[in-house]
XYZ file of C-alpha atoms in Angstrom:
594
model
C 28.457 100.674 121.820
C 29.518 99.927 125.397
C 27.204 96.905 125.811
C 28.714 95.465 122.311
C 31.853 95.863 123.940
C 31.382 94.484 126.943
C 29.382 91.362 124.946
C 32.136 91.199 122.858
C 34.789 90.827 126.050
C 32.774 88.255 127.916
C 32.273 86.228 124.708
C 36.338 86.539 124.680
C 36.876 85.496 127.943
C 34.121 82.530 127.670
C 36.653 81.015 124.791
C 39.962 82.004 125.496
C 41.838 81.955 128.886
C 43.732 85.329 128.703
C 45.498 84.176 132.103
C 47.554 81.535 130.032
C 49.532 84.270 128.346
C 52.655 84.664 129.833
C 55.501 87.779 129.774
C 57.750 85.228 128.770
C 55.428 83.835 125.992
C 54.634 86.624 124.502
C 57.904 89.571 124.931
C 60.969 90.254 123.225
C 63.056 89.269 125.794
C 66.533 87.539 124.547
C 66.819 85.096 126.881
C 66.972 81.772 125.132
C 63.752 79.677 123.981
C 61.983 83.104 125.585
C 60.205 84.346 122.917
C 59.524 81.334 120.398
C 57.253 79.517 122.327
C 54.366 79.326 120.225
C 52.484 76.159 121.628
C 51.218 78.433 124.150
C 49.124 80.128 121.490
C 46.125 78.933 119.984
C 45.712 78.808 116.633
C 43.567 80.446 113.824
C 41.344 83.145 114.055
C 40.950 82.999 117.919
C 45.012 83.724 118.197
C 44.245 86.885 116.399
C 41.079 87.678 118.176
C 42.613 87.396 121.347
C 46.622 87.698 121.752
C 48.932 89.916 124.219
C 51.703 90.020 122.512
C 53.112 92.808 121.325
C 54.723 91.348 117.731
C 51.235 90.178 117.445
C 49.023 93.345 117.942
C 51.571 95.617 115.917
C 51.159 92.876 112.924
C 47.269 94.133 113.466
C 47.797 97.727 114.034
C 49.920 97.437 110.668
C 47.403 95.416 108.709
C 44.574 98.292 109.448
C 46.778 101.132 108.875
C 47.316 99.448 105.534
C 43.391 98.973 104.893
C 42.898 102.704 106.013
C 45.653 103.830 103.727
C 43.837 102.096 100.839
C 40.449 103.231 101.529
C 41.397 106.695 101.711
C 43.831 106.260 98.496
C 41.009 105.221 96.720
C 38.649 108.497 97.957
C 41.176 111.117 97.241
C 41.411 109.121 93.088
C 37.954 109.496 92.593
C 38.389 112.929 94.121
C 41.181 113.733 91.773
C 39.805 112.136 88.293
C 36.701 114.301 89.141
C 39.251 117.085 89.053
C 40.050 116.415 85.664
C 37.505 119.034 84.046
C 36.508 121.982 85.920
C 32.499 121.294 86.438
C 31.994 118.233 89.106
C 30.626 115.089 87.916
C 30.568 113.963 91.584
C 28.290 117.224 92.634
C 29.632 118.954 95.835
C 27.770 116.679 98.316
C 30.079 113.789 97.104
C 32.807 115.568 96.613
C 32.694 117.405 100.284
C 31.924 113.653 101.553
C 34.733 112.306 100.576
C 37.078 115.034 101.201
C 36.341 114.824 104.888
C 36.514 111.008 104.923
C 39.484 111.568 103.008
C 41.860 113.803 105.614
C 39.825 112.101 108.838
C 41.286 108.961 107.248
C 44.511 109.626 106.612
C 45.442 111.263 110.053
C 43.102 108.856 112.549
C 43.148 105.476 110.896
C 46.217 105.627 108.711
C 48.905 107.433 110.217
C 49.200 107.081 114.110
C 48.009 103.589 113.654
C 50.901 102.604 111.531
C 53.243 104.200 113.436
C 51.895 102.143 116.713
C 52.289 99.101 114.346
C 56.243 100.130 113.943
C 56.551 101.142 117.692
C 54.152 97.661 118.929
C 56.677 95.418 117.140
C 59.766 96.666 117.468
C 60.334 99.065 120.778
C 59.773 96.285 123.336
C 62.790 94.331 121.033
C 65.265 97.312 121.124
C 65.007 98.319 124.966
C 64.778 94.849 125.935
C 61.293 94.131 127.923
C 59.238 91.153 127.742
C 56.615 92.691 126.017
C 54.396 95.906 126.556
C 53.805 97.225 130.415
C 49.925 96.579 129.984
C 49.499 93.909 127.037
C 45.828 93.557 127.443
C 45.106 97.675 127.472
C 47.579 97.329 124.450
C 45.530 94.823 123.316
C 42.422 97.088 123.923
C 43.578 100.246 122.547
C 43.848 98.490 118.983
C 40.239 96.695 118.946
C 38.734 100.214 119.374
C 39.934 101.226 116.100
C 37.879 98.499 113.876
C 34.381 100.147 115.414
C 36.108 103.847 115.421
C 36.162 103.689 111.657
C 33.011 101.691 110.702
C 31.515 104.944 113.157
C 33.612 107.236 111.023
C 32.570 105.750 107.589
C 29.083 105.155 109.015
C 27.369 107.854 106.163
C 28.867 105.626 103.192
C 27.431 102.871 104.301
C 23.392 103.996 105.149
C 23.408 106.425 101.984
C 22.303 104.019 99.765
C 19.290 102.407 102.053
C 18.243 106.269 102.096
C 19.544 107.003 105.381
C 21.982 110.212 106.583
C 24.802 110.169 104.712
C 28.079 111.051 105.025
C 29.848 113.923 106.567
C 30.662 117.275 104.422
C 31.987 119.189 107.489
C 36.367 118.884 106.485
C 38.843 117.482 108.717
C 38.785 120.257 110.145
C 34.898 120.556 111.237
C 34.629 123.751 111.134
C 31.738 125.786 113.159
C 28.671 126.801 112.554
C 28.893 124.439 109.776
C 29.874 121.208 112.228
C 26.818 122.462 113.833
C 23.852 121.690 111.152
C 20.990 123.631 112.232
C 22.837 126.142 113.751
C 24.318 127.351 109.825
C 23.014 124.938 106.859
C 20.576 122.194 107.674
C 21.856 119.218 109.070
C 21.258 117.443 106.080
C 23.047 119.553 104.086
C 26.844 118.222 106.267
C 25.673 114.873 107.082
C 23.267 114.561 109.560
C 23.978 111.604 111.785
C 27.181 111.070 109.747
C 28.494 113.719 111.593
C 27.314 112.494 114.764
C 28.686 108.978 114.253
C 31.538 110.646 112.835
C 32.013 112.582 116.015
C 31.772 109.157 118.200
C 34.527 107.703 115.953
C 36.772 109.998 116.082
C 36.610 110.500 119.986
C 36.832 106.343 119.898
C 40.134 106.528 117.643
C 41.369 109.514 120.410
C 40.883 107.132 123.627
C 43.006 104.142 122.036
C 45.340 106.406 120.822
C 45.693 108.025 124.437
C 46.006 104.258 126.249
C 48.609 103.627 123.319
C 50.365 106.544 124.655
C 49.898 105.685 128.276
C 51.315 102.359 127.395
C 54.539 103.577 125.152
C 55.281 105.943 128.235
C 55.046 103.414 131.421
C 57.020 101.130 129.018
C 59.972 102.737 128.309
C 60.386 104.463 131.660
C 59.775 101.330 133.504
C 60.522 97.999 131.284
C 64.145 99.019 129.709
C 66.567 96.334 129.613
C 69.509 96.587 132.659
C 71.494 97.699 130.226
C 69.127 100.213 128.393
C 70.074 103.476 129.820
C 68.790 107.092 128.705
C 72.097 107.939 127.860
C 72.305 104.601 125.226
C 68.237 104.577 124.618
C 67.732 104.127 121.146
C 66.604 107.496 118.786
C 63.432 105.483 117.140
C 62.296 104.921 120.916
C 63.187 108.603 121.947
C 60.353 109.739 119.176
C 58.145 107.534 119.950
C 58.215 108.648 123.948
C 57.764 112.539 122.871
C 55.720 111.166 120.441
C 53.247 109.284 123.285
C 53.742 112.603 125.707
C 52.307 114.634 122.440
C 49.502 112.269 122.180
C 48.660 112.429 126.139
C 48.251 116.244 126.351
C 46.720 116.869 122.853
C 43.824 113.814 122.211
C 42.265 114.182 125.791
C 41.728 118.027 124.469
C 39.763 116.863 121.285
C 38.303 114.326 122.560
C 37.008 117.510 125.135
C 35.989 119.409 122.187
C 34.063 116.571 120.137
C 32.022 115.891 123.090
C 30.831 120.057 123.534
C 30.266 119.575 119.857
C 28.082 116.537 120.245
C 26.686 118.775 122.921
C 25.577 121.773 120.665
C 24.132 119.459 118.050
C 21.944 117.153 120.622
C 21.493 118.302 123.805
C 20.835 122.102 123.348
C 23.994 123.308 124.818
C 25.639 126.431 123.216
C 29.637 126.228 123.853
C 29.925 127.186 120.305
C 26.606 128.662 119.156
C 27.449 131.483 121.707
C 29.244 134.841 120.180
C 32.915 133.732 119.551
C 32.073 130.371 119.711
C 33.226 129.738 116.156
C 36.728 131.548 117.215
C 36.856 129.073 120.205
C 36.344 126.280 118.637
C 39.173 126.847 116.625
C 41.455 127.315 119.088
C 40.900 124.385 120.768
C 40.981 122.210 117.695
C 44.340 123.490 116.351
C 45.951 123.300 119.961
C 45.331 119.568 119.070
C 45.494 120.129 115.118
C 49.495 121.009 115.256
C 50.532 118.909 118.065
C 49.549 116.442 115.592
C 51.379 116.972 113.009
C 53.940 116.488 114.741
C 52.450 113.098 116.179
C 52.493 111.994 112.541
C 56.261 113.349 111.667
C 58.152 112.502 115.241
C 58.768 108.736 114.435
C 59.070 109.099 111.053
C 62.031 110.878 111.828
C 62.920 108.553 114.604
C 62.751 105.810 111.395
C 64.827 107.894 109.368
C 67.420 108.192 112.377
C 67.595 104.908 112.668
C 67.452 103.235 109.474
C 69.948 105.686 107.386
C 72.992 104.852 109.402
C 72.595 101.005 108.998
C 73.055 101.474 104.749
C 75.386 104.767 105.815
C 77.736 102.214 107.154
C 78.018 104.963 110.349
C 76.878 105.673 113.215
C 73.848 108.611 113.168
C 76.038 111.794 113.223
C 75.168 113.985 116.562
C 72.930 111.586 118.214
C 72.613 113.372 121.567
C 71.304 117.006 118.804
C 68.543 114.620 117.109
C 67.604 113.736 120.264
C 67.587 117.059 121.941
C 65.805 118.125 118.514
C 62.991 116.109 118.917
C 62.206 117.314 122.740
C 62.417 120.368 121.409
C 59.668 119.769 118.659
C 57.445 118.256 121.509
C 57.465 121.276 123.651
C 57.549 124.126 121.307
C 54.355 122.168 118.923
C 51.921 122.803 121.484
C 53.168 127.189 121.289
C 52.449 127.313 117.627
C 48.439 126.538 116.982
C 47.144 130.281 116.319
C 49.814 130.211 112.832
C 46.800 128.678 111.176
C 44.837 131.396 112.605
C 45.961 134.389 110.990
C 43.076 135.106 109.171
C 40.400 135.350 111.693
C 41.610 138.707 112.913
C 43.060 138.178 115.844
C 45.750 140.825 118.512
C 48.327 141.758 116.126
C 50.550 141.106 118.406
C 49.598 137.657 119.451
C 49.559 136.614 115.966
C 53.419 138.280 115.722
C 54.207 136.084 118.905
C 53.249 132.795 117.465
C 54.880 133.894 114.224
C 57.918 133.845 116.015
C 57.181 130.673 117.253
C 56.512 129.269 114.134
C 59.259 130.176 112.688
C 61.540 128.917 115.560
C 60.278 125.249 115.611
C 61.992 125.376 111.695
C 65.649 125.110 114.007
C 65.132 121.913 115.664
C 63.952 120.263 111.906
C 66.792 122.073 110.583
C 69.125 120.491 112.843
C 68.196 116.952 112.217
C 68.214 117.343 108.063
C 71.684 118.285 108.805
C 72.929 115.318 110.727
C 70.966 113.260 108.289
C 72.798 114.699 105.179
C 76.375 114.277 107.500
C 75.567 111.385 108.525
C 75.899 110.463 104.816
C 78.485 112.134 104.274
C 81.700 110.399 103.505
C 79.445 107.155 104.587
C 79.631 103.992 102.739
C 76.249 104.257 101.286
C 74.029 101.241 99.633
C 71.331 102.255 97.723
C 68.739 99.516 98.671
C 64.734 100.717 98.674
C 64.888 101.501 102.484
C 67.580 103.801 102.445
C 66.220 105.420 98.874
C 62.826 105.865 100.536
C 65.309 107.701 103.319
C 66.738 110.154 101.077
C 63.633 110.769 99.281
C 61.947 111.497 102.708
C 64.682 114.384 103.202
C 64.184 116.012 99.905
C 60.631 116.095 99.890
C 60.836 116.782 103.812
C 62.471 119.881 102.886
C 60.546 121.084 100.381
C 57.687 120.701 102.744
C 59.764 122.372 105.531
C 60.267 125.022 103.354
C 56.910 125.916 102.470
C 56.013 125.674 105.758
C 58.828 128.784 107.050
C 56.722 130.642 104.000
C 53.332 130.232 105.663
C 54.344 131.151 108.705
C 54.768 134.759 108.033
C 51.832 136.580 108.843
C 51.682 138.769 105.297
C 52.592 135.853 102.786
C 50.195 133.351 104.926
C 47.215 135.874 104.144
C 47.636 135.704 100.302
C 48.037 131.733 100.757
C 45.828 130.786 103.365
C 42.907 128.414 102.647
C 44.966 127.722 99.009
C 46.036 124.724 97.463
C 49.852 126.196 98.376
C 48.725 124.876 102.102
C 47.322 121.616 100.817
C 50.574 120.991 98.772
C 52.973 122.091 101.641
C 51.445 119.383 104.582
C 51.079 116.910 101.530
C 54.674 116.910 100.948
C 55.311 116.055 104.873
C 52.574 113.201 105.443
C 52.868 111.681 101.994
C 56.290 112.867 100.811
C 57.707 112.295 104.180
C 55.455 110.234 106.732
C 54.666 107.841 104.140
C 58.067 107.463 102.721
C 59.606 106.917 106.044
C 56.972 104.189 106.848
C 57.797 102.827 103.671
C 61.541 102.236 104.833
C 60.568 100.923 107.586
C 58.490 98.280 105.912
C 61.002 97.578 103.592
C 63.770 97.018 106.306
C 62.026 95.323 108.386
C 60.114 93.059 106.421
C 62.729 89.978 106.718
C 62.305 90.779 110.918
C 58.300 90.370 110.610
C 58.175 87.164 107.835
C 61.813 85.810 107.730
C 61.129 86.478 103.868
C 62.659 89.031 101.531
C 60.468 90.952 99.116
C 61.607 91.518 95.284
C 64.004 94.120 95.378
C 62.869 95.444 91.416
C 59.604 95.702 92.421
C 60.073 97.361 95.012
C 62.513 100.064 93.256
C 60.111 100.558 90.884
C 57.468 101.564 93.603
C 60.296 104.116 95.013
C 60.929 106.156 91.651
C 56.753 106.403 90.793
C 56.000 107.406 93.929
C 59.154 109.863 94.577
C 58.363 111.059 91.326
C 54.453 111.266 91.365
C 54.740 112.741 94.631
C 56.691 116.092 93.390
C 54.343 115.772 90.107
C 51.105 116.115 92.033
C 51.877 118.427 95.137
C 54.401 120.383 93.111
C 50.908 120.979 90.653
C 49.252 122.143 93.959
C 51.927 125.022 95.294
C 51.697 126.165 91.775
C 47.801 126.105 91.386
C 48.118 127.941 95.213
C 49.873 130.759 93.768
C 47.546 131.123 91.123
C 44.920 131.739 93.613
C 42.835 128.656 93.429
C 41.047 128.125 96.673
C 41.409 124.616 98.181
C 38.058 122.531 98.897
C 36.161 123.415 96.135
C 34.503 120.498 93.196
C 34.603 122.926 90.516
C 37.204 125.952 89.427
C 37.864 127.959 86.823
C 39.351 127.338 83.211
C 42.642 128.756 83.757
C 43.776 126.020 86.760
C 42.560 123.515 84.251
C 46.352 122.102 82.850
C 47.687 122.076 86.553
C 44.502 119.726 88.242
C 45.483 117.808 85.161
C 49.307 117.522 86.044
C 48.113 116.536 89.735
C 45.389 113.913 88.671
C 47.956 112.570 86.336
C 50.554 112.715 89.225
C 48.140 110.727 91.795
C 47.484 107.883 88.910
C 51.263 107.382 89.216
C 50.849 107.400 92.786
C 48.140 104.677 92.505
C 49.907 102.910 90.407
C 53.139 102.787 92.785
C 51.076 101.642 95.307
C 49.347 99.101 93.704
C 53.111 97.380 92.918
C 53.955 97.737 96.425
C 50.851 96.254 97.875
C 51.738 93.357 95.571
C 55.042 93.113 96.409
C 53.754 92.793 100.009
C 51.341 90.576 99.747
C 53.403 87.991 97.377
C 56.631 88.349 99.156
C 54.924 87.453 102.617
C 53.150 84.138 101.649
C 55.868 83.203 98.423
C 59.353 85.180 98.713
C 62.512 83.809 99.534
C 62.897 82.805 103.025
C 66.548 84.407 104.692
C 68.808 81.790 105.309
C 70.852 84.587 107.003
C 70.898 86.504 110.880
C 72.130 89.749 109.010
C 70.289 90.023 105.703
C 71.104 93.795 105.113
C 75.264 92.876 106.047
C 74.837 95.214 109.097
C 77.564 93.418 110.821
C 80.326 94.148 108.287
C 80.138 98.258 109.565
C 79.720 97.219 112.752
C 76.063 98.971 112.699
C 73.684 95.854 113.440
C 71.314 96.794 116.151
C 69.694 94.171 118.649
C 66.617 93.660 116.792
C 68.849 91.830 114.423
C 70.339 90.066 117.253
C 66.827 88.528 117.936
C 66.063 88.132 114.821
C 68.797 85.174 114.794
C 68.014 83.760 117.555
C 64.661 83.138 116.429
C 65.858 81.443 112.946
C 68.455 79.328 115.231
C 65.274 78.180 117.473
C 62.972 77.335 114.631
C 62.614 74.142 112.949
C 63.606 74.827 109.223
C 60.365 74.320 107.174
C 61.852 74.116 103.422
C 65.394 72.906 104.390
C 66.389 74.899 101.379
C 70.502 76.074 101.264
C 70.224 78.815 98.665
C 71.565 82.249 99.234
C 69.154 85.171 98.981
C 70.169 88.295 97.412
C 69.914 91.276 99.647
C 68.358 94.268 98.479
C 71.689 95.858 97.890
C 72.582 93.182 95.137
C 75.107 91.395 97.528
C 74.262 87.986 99.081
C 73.589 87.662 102.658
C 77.100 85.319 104.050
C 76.348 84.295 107.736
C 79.820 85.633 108.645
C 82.128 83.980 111.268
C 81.515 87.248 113.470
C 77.820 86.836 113.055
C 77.829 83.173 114.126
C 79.741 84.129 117.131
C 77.759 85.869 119.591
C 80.691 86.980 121.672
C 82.097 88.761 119.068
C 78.542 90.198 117.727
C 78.107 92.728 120.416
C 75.239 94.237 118.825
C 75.910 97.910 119.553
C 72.604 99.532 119.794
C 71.862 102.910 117.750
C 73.931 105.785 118.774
């Protein structure tokens, strides 16, 4: 893999001068005729293959995250219509397959990617640099993923030339099963799927860590002049505890992969010893939480940010959210052992990191709140991003909610290793992460292609989703009650007409996401170009933020390709007017989000 890499660089370097790429060239600054300078790009394929620039590489990061999302969409259907009737057409090798692929997926090459596509694009416009601190390890960090999850999916791929197949181990690669020989035969989990598995996902953890490096050196050290801490923006607040939670949790699983790798090659025992099986635990959930908060921090920061712009208001308590989310980052890494409970640990640690638990609930709490006020009284527009924003507080509290539940030592004993646990962290990466990167798509989708997408369409992929969403992981808290253990192909009679609601519940979901990746797709090559610098009417509450501001500079700088004078409806059902305070940049101050 290294000498592909380093094949792959010089063949780079042989084509393209990197050296020609400029801060100016490639940034967000906005100074004049800075940042539209595209002559100094090549064209085609190579462009792609070899550009700095941060708009650039988040347009990438996006366009995998999207490709993951699908991929793993598709597993978990075929997952669920095998659900359907209680014996497994699949058989359990499939089914185990793919529900590892599934979660590894989701969390590696779906979710912290797409929030680095969000965070690439857009932080280096709000606070004002040029472009990244390090474009090329930015640049890096993102062409690691493409081999990371061909390594990851590796098993789906040689199965059928009657190689190793995939791996059956969970997300959550458990020992002594992780370990083949050492419980079931290596077959029997994957073989070398796990071990390329294993490579991938320590590949995904190093970009992610120089991603992080990068976030941190450039928010500390490329802020505009007049970008303090006290006026930083909330979306780039979450994504710098966001970057810290990345620095101190990856480097520790990327730690524990390699012992595992160790164990199953090279004869080592760091986990084949007594209590290895207990240790490997703990070191993978002192990564495992931190996470989840890695995948809810700037989906909050997206919330924060968006829901005052069709609030017509500025984010109610500003300096709380932001104290809120610190707080999140440093109590995360106190609460690992709460998925722990059952492996008969001190009493009276597990009562400590109850407490714990329970206490990182407050700093959540706090920020539904000021959401919810913030609305309060506001002058609210119901376009799709700000629906996908109130969806993502309704289903972020019924996840939040379950969560407070499972975090009490008795009720999480009944519950644990249910589908009650598989509901609850569904309905905060897909009722929640996923909705917020939804509004965030939708919003800024006029930034990224100067194009508005069809507002009905994309309505109609809010209400399936917000409604499949409660159909399907509502099913699951239920079938949890019931006792039904999670991770299992077949099950008996009586959890029959609940799989049924969820399977019907994820074909809604499908079919939500099918309309929205059409929407996408259309709207970016054939929607309506904006004719305006404030297509969401930001500047008529006084809420546009400076993205925006560049935003209009750019249109002002480019030559206009259609020459076309029609209006384009906003999603709000209002058309975008280029006002007279928009046009004058004086009077546009472009207060950023407080």
């Amino acid at each position: 893999m290294g000498v592909f890499l380093v094949a792959v660089a010089t063949f780079l370097t042989r084509i393209e001068n990197w050296r020609s790429y400029t801060p100016v060239g490639g940034g967000g600054s906005l100074i004049e005729d800075s940042s539209y300078i595209d002559e100094e790009k090549p064209a085609g394929i190579v462009r792609w293959l070899t550009t700095v620039d941060h708009k650039d590489i988040g347009i990438l990061y996006g366009l995998f995250g999207t490709t993951a999302f699908v991929v793993a969409g598709l597993m978990v259907m075929v997952m669920r219509l095998d659900l359907i009737t209680a014996n497994s057409i699949l058989g359990t090798a499939m089914y185990n397959s793919l529900l590892t692929s599934h979660g590894i997926t989701m969390l590696f090459l779906f979710g912290t990617p797409i929030i680095a596509a969000f965070a690439n694009y857009l932080v280096p416009l709000i606070i004002g640099a040029d472009d990244m601190a390090f474009p090329r390890i930015n640049a890096i960090a993102f062409w690691l993923l493409p081999p990371a999850a061909l390594l990851i999916w590796a098993g789906f791929f040689a199965k059928p030339f009657g190689l190793f197949g995939p791996a059956q181990t969970a997300w959550t690669m458990y020992t002594p099963l992780s370990l083949g020989a050492a419980g079931p035969s290596a077959d029997a989990v994957g073989g070398s799927g796990v071990d390329l598995m294993l490579l991938g996902l320590h590949l995904s953890g190093v970009a992610a860590t120089m991603g992080a490096i990068n976030f941190i050196a450039t928010i500390f050290t490329h802020r505009g002049e007049e970008v303090s801490w006290a006026n930083l923006d909330i979306f780039s607040w979450t994504i710098l505890t966001q970057s810290g939670l990345i620095l101190f949790a990856f480097p520790l699983l990327g730690s524990a992969l390699l012992m595992l790798l160790a164990d199953r090659n090279f004869g080592t025992a760091f986990f084949l010893a007594e209590g290895g099986n207990i240790l490997w635990q703990h070191l993978f959930w002192f990564f495992g939480h931190p996470e989840v908060y890695i995948l809810i921090l700037p989906p909050m920061g997206i919330i924060s940010y968006i829901l005052p712009r069709f609030a017509g208001r500025k984010l109610f308590g500003f300096k709380f959210v932001v104290y809120s989310t610190l707080a999140i980052g440093v109590l995360s890494f106190g609460v690992w052992a709460h998925h722990m409970f059952a492996t008969g640990i001190d009493p009276r640690i597990r009562a400590s990191f109850m407490a714990v638990s329970m206490a990182i609930a407050i700093p959540s709490a706090v920020k539904t709140f000021n959401w919810i006020t913030t609305l309060w009284n506001g002058r609210v527009r119901l376009t799709t991003p700000m629906l996908f924003c109130i969806g993502f507080i309704s289903n972020f509290i019924i996840g939040g909610v379950t969560g407070v539940f499972l975090a009490s030592i008795p009720i999480d004993l009944v519950l644990h290793d249910t589908y009650y646990v598989v509901g609850h962290f569904h309905y905060i990466l897909m009722g929640a992460t996923a909705f917020a990167i939804f509004a965030g798509i939708y919003y800024w989708f006029p930034l990224v292609t100067n194009r508005m997408y069809q507002a009905s369409l994309a309505k109609a992929h809010f209400w399936l989703t917000m409604v499949a969403v409660n159909i399907t992981f509502f099913a699951m808290i239920l079938l949890g009650y019931g006792g039904m253990p999670r991770r299992y192909a077949t099950y008996l009679p009586q959890f029959a007409t609940l799989h049924q609601a969820a399977t019907f519940g994820a074909v809604l979901l499908l079919i939500g996401q099918i309309i929205w990746l059409y929407n996408m797709v259309s709207s970016w090559f054939e929607g309506k170009r904006v004719e305006s610098g404030d297509p969401w009417d930001l500047n008529q509450d006084n809420v546009r933020t400076v993205e925006w501001q560049w935003f209009k500079q750019k249109r002002d700088t480019q030559i206009a390709t259609d020459g076309g004078d029609e209006e384009v409806a906003t999603d709000g059902g209002e058309p975008a007017e280029e006002t007279e305070a928009v046009a004058d940049d004086a009077a546009a101050t472009d207060e950023r989000d407080n």
